[in-house]
XYZ file of C-alpha atoms in Angstrom:
460
model
C -10.347 -11.958 -24.216
C -11.659 -15.251 -22.805
C -11.112 -14.028 -19.262
C -12.900 -10.737 -19.808
C -15.583 -12.448 -21.877
C -16.271 -14.873 -19.032
C -16.312 -12.014 -16.526
C -18.769 -10.037 -18.660
C -20.917 -13.171 -19.070
C -21.058 -13.618 -15.286
C -22.011 -9.964 -14.774
C -24.675 -10.034 -17.503
C -26.037 -13.375 -16.281
C -26.215 -11.995 -12.736
C -28.100 -8.893 -13.861
C -30.400 -10.970 -16.060
C -31.073 -13.345 -13.200
C -31.891 -10.442 -10.888
C -34.261 -8.931 -13.456
C -35.966 -12.282 -14.023
C -36.376 -12.842 -10.302
C -37.802 -9.355 -9.830
C -40.198 -9.991 -12.701
C -41.259 -13.289 -11.108
C -41.886 -11.560 -7.781
C -43.929 -8.840 -9.500
C -46.044 -11.474 -11.283
C -46.545 -13.327 -8.014
C -47.614 -10.113 -6.265
C -50.142 -9.436 -9.007
C -51.559 -12.956 -8.645
C -51.733 -12.598 -4.876
C -53.457 -9.225 -5.217
C -56.130 -10.737 -7.495
C -56.631 -13.655 -5.093
C -56.938 -11.236 -2.169
C -59.489 -9.159 -4.119
C -61.512 -12.290 -4.945
C -61.422 -13.383 -1.290
C -62.706 -9.954 -0.238
C -65.576 -10.263 -2.728
C -66.510 -13.669 -1.324
C -66.194 -12.351 2.214
C -68.577 -9.490 1.377
C -71.079 -12.019 0.005
C -70.789 -14.113 3.163
C -71.469 -11.052 5.292
C -74.936 -10.823 3.741
C -75.770 -14.383 4.816
C -77.992 -14.848 7.875
C -75.828 -15.861 10.804
C -77.675 -19.134 11.387
C -76.980 -20.167 7.781
C -73.260 -20.181 8.407
C -72.981 -20.957 12.088
C -75.188 -23.696 13.571
C -74.603 -22.264 17.022
C -76.485 -19.115 16.110
C -80.238 -19.082 17.069
C -82.676 -19.847 14.319
C -85.288 -17.180 13.435
C -88.861 -18.078 14.468
C -90.800 -19.860 11.718
C -93.697 -17.966 10.156
C -97.152 -18.586 11.623
C -99.521 -20.862 9.797
C -101.676 -19.155 7.283
C -99.407 -16.067 7.169
C -97.132 -15.391 4.212
C -93.419 -14.877 4.851
C -92.383 -11.316 5.582
C -91.668 -9.272 2.454
C -88.007 -9.097 1.406
C -87.024 -12.274 3.072
C -84.551 -14.156 0.897
C -84.027 -17.798 0.483
C -80.670 -19.610 0.889
C -80.335 -19.894 -2.904
C -80.531 -16.115 -3.169
C -77.590 -15.734 -0.822
C -75.554 -18.358 -2.611
C -75.937 -16.423 -5.824
C -74.018 -13.589 -4.164
C -70.947 -15.807 -3.881
C -69.341 -15.215 -7.284
C -65.746 -14.507 -8.309
C -64.839 -11.322 -10.201
C -65.264 -11.781 -13.926
C -61.623 -11.050 -14.698
C -60.412 -13.856 -12.445
C -60.189 -17.200 -14.186
C -60.030 -19.343 -11.069
C -61.974 -21.396 -8.568
C -63.124 -21.147 -4.998
C -64.688 -23.153 -2.153
C -66.283 -22.106 1.146
C -66.792 -24.294 4.212
C -68.447 -23.749 7.495
C -66.327 -24.124 10.596
C -67.622 -27.692 10.945
C -66.194 -28.454 7.446
C -69.618 -28.488 5.778
C -69.358 -27.193 2.248
C -71.208 -23.971 1.609
C -70.409 -23.497 -2.070
C -67.687 -24.410 -4.571
C -67.058 -23.520 -8.211
C -64.374 -24.542 -10.663
C -62.941 -27.185 -8.398
C -63.488 -30.914 -8.709
C -62.503 -32.103 -5.278
C -64.719 -30.285 -2.856
C -63.407 -31.994 0.255
C -61.646 -29.506 2.505
C -57.968 -29.448 1.587
C -55.161 -29.906 3.994
C -54.633 -26.194 4.413
C -54.373 -23.925 7.396
C -57.069 -21.266 7.660
C -55.991 -18.214 9.634
C -57.355 -14.733 10.040
C -54.602 -13.425 7.795
C -54.361 -14.701 4.192
C -52.018 -17.606 3.534
C -50.716 -18.467 0.071
C -50.050 -21.920 -1.306
C -48.509 -23.020 -4.567
C -49.188 -26.408 -6.088
C -48.141 -27.411 -9.613
C -49.398 -24.607 -11.875
C -51.913 -23.069 -9.454
C -51.674 -20.630 -6.558
C -54.229 -20.598 -3.727
C -55.242 -18.286 -0.917
C -56.822 -19.500 2.330
C -58.294 -17.407 5.149
C -61.064 -17.249 7.721
C -64.299 -15.507 6.758
C -67.349 -14.291 8.693
C -68.688 -16.675 11.321
C -65.529 -18.805 11.214
C -66.098 -19.799 7.611
C -63.151 -21.130 5.623
C -62.456 -19.538 2.248
C -60.197 -20.986 -0.447
C -59.549 -19.140 -3.694
C -57.207 -20.387 -6.400
C -56.179 -19.598 -9.943
C -53.886 -21.119 -12.565
C -50.489 -19.394 -12.939
C -49.410 -20.892 -16.246
C -50.058 -17.719 -18.254
C -48.434 -15.293 -15.823
C -45.440 -17.534 -15.113
C -45.235 -18.353 -18.817
C -44.766 -14.643 -19.451
C -41.970 -14.659 -16.874
C -40.306 -17.577 -18.654
C -40.583 -15.742 -21.970
C -38.998 -12.697 -20.359
C -36.204 -14.882 -18.956
C -35.554 -16.349 -22.399
C -35.447 -12.881 -23.955
C -33.015 -11.721 -21.273
C -30.877 -14.795 -21.882
C -30.889 -14.245 -25.641
C -30.043 -10.565 -25.314
C -27.297 -11.361 -22.794
C -25.717 -13.940 -25.066
C -26.035 -11.575 -28.031
C -24.438 -8.728 -26.050
C -21.565 -10.931 -24.892
C -21.076 -12.358 -28.394
C -21.026 -8.980 -30.102
C -18.872 -7.613 -27.283
C -16.367 -10.421 -27.770
C -16.358 -9.934 -31.536
C -15.916 -6.174 -31.166
C -13.253 -6.610 -28.496
C -11.435 -9.131 -30.659
C -11.502 -6.736 -33.618
C -10.149 -3.907 -31.435
C -7.493 -6.186 -29.929
C -6.375 -7.342 -33.382
C -6.177 -3.736 -34.518
C -4.167 -2.828 -31.433
C -1.841 -5.821 -31.731
C -1.194 -5.364 -35.464
C 1.266 -2.455 -34.916
C 3.078 -4.549 -32.310
C 3.313 -7.354 -34.853
C 4.743 -4.849 -37.362
C 7.287 -3.736 -34.762
C 8.224 -7.368 -34.085
C 8.553 -8.068 -37.813
C 10.807 -5.042 -38.307
C 12.897 -5.927 -35.250
C 13.299 -9.533 -36.428
C 14.900 -8.279 -39.648
C 17.670 -6.561 -37.724
C 20.921 -8.512 -37.900
C 24.643 -7.908 -38.214
C 24.206 -7.802 -42.002
C 21.088 -5.611 -41.991
C 21.270 -2.709 -39.553
C 19.488 -0.122 -41.680
C 15.984 -1.535 -41.054
C 13.731 0.859 -39.138
C 10.158 0.874 -37.826
C 7.702 3.072 -39.722
C 6.418 5.177 -36.824
C 4.085 7.146 -39.118
C 1.774 4.117 -39.277
C 1.677 3.646 -35.523
C -0.829 5.016 -33.062
C 0.380 7.706 -30.692
C 0.613 5.201 -27.822
C 3.081 3.033 -29.757
C 4.884 5.772 -31.685
C 7.028 6.487 -28.616
C 8.025 2.820 -28.412
C 8.828 2.814 -32.132
C 11.045 5.883 -31.742
C 12.857 4.319 -28.799
C 13.492 1.123 -30.769
C 14.633 3.112 -33.804
C 17.086 5.014 -31.608
C 18.304 1.699 -30.211
C 18.764 0.298 -33.719
C 20.623 3.467 -34.724
C 22.989 3.128 -31.766
C 23.450 -0.536 -32.598
C 24.270 0.329 -36.208
C 26.704 2.985 -35.046
C 28.345 0.533 -32.625
C 28.761 -2.066 -35.385
C 30.162 0.600 -37.685
C 32.675 1.669 -35.020
C 33.582 -1.960 -34.424
C 34.217 -2.526 -38.124
C 36.228 0.690 -38.337
C 38.166 -0.286 -35.246
C 38.992 -3.691 -36.731
C 40.080 -2.077 -39.993
C 42.217 0.530 -38.215
C 43.817 -2.084 -35.953
C 44.646 -4.229 -38.973
C 46.109 -1.213 -40.743
C 48.201 -0.204 -37.732
C 49.537 -3.735 -37.274
C 50.303 -4.093 -40.957
C 52.870 -1.268 -40.916
C 55.307 -2.740 -38.321
C 54.830 -6.197 -39.794
C 55.724 -4.843 -43.234
C 58.834 -3.222 -41.753
C 59.874 -6.488 -40.103
C 59.333 -8.451 -43.305
C 61.153 -5.881 -45.490
C 64.164 -5.646 -43.169
C 64.402 -9.420 -42.855
C 64.210 -9.919 -46.617
C 66.787 -7.178 -47.158
C 69.192 -8.716 -44.645
C 68.855 -12.165 -46.230
C 69.216 -10.976 -49.817
C 73.073 -11.115 -49.594
C 75.874 -11.366 -47.099
C 76.442 -8.169 -45.155
C 78.798 -6.643 -42.651
C 78.026 -7.050 -38.957
C 77.287 -3.325 -38.656
C 74.604 -3.598 -41.352
C 73.008 -6.570 -39.571
C 72.984 -4.520 -36.380
C 71.190 -1.654 -38.094
C 68.621 -4.095 -39.531
C 68.043 -5.702 -36.120
C 67.568 -2.270 -34.511
C 64.925 -1.363 -37.088
C 63.168 -4.687 -36.522
C 63.281 -4.095 -32.759
C 61.659 -0.667 -33.131
C 58.945 -2.165 -35.324
C 58.367 -4.946 -32.778
C 58.218 -2.426 -29.933
C 55.685 -0.374 -31.858
C 53.606 -3.484 -32.521
C 53.846 -4.531 -28.833
C 52.695 -1.084 -27.715
C 49.756 -1.285 -30.132
C 48.770 -4.783 -29.015
C 48.907 -3.760 -25.351
C 46.628 -0.808 -26.103
C 44.181 -3.052 -27.953
C 44.233 -5.522 -25.059
C 43.460 -2.730 -22.583
C 40.497 -1.569 -24.667
C 39.260 -5.144 -25.120
C 39.269 -5.663 -21.354
C 37.395 -2.402 -20.896
C 34.772 -3.381 -23.499
C 34.322 -6.743 -21.775
C 33.616 -4.959 -18.494
C 36.585 -6.543 -16.738
C 36.885 -4.746 -13.383
C 40.094 -3.042 -12.324
C 41.803 -3.608 -9.011
C 40.485 -1.295 -6.335
C 42.807 -0.157 -3.564
C 43.597 3.145 -1.898
C 45.823 5.087 -4.311
C 47.883 8.169 -3.446
C 47.616 10.494 -6.438
C 50.585 12.461 -5.117
C 52.865 9.413 -5.347
C 51.517 8.412 -8.759
C 52.053 11.943 -10.087
C 55.640 11.978 -8.786
C 56.295 8.653 -10.521
C 54.818 10.030 -13.761
C 57.043 13.153 -13.637
C 60.104 10.991 -12.993
C 59.407 8.842 -16.070
C 58.549 11.813 -18.311
C 61.505 13.984 -17.323
C 63.923 12.536 -19.965
C 61.341 13.037 -22.742
C 60.714 16.608 -21.575
C 64.443 17.384 -21.616
C 64.734 15.880 -25.100
C 61.846 18.043 -26.387
C 63.072 21.080 -24.400
C 59.775 21.335 -22.502
C 59.557 22.495 -18.905
C 57.638 20.315 -16.450
C 55.905 21.980 -13.474
C 53.596 20.536 -10.846
C 51.270 21.495 -7.999
C 50.442 18.288 -6.118
C 48.184 17.868 -3.109
C 48.083 14.706 -1.030
C 44.820 13.094 -2.165
C 43.794 9.437 -1.860
C 41.248 7.787 -4.126
C 39.934 4.221 -4.527
C 41.170 2.721 -7.771
C 43.960 0.964 -9.692
C 47.366 2.632 -9.313
C 48.747 1.196 -12.583
C 45.683 2.364 -14.544
C 45.888 5.885 -13.075
C 49.633 6.010 -13.818
C 48.955 4.958 -17.424
C 46.406 7.770 -17.761
C 48.908 10.324 -16.413
C 51.708 9.043 -18.666
C 49.488 9.253 -21.750
C 48.264 12.761 -20.980
C 51.656 14.165 -19.952
C 53.391 12.377 -22.825
C 50.982 13.873 -25.392
C 51.401 17.324 -23.813
C 55.192 17.059 -24.184
C 55.225 15.623 -27.711
C 52.790 18.143 -29.194
C 54.051 21.206 -27.370
C 55.875 24.227 -28.735
C 59.664 24.477 -28.352
C 60.504 25.928 -24.930
C 56.906 25.239 -23.899
C 55.516 24.262 -20.517
C 53.508 21.305 -19.195
C 51.818 21.735 -15.818
C 50.529 18.756 -13.828
C 48.250 19.426 -10.862
C 46.428 17.292 -8.313
C 43.696 18.870 -6.156
C 40.555 17.803 -4.336
C 36.933 18.740 -3.720
C 34.818 17.211 -0.916
C 33.646 14.426 -3.241
C 36.222 14.209 -6.054
C 39.907 14.281 -6.812
C 40.873 16.472 -9.777
C 43.860 15.664 -11.996
C 44.756 18.368 -14.532
C 47.350 18.413 -17.334
C 47.819 21.807 -19.015
C 50.226 22.548 -21.893
C 51.202 25.541 -24.018
C 50.993 23.690 -27.317
C 49.228 24.456 -30.582
C 45.812 23.456 -29.269
C 43.184 21.244 -30.862
C 40.887 22.542 -33.639
C 37.261 22.754 -32.585
C 36.175 20.430 -35.414
C 38.344 17.629 -33.973
C 37.356 17.877 -30.315
C 34.150 15.804 -30.650
C 36.157 12.822 -31.981
C 39.141 13.298 -29.714
C 38.537 10.164 -27.620
C 37.675 7.852 -30.530
C 39.991 4.956 -31.219
C 42.715 5.488 -33.833
C 41.646 9.102 -34.277
C 44.493 11.561 -34.810
C 44.266 15.326 -34.980
C 47.464 15.378 -37.056
C 47.903 11.898 -38.464
C 51.264 12.447 -40.103
C 52.832 14.006 -37.010
C 51.412 11.299 -34.750
C 52.938 8.537 -36.834
C 56.256 10.329 -36.867
C 56.093 10.576 -33.075
C 55.297 6.886 -32.778
C 51.671 7.303 -31.681
C 48.970 4.729 -32.354
C 45.879 6.866 -31.962
C 44.740 4.825 -28.943
C 46.161 6.885 -26.077
C 43.167 9.113 -25.355
C 40.703 6.270 -26.005
C 42.598 4.194 -23.422
C 42.546 7.117 -20.976
C 38.786 7.478 -21.340
C 38.187 3.742 -20.906
C 40.394 3.519 -17.791
C 38.886 6.626 -16.186
C 35.304 5.488 -16.792
C 36.158 2.014 -15.446
C 36.943 3.796 -12.155
C 33.660 5.755 -12.305
C 35.415 8.964 -13.233
C 35.161 11.487 -16.054
C 37.645 13.054 -18.455
C 37.180 16.300 -20.366
C 39.206 18.507 -22.662
C 39.371 22.278 -23.080
C 41.544 23.702 -25.833
C 42.254 26.959 -27.616
C 44.269 27.036 -30.817
C 47.772 28.544 -30.528
C 47.234 28.882 -26.742
C 47.177 25.375 -25.299
C 45.127 22.424 -24.119
C 43.952 21.266 -20.714
C 42.803 17.746 -19.871
C 40.881 17.332 -16.615
C 40.219 13.985 -14.933
C 37.787 13.696 -12.014
C 37.777 10.590 -9.825
C 35.498 9.832 -6.855
C 37.273 10.031 -3.515
C 35.203 7.383 -1.759
C 34.069 3.834 -2.451
C 30.486 3.649 -3.723
């Protein structure tokens, strides 16, 4: 506001100065015009003078003969001097000299000595204190000086300058006040947005900005911030749910370990009973280790920890996955098939193998008896495509949107019985996205499910 106020003040002052200067020039031209008119009047009066009265070099007229009266109509010098008068509307003074500096006539001026002025054929203007003078040559090389006071005319110019100054200051003042009021009105919604945003914290995520009170220019910003707050609230809610689910999942194997240990120590037992207890504790520890490893993988993904990036042969990784999954497939009586192309991608071989193991393992565990799991690796010009298709029961449509959420199970009871933690697909999604890929699922109930992973074939 100060910057723009100063800029407006400079502009207004410049315009006011230009107007005042133009007004001063107009007043000066009017004064000069009146002086020029007065000089012309005096010049006309001098034209009526006899030449010898103004110029000593001119021949004198013959004197009248004795005894004869002067010719009729002949005027005396005093009659000619009476012709030298200023216009009535000019409140000024004048003086006329012959070319030998003899004074012809002067009125309204105290010092009648010829001034130190230059007398030319063309009018010359002089300004001294509060008067303005005109000098010029008249008939018969006479010297004419006409002057008039300029206090009234220039006083009017000063009054005009003061009025311009007052109006300029008033305009700038009211402009600043109006601009300040508009700025305050414009900034108030931003202050409301800041106040609402400052209330957002981990303990208060439900606060929102009232966009109905905002102008259209700021309503969009309010909506964007509200969407951001909503995503933040959702992220905190997922984090709390994740913490609760992780605690719940860890509590089960810990409870098994504690119960088996307390049972074994309650009395002396046979070695075979101790062995059974130790085996149960080992299974609980293995389950807890698998869960902790999954949580560690997700934590690294959330922290943005980059994966190793080397050239990975998907064909070799797929063969390794089929080798490891073959015993589980034989146990579940599921047939494994494959169609593998030789495709190389930039990425982390261990992470890609973990994705394949999770997807193929889920396809085997949740398949129908005598079912089939088909693993394929193919390529497009820009991407490598990894597909895992099974002939299982499929995934209900209501569960597909939450399929990749952490600790989410389509069939919770069956997953626990199979030893699942509910983190497998979430880990797959995190590992694939860390390698700038995508994962998608297509499923039809009682027909089967297909998971498709797309990875870029070239370094970006």
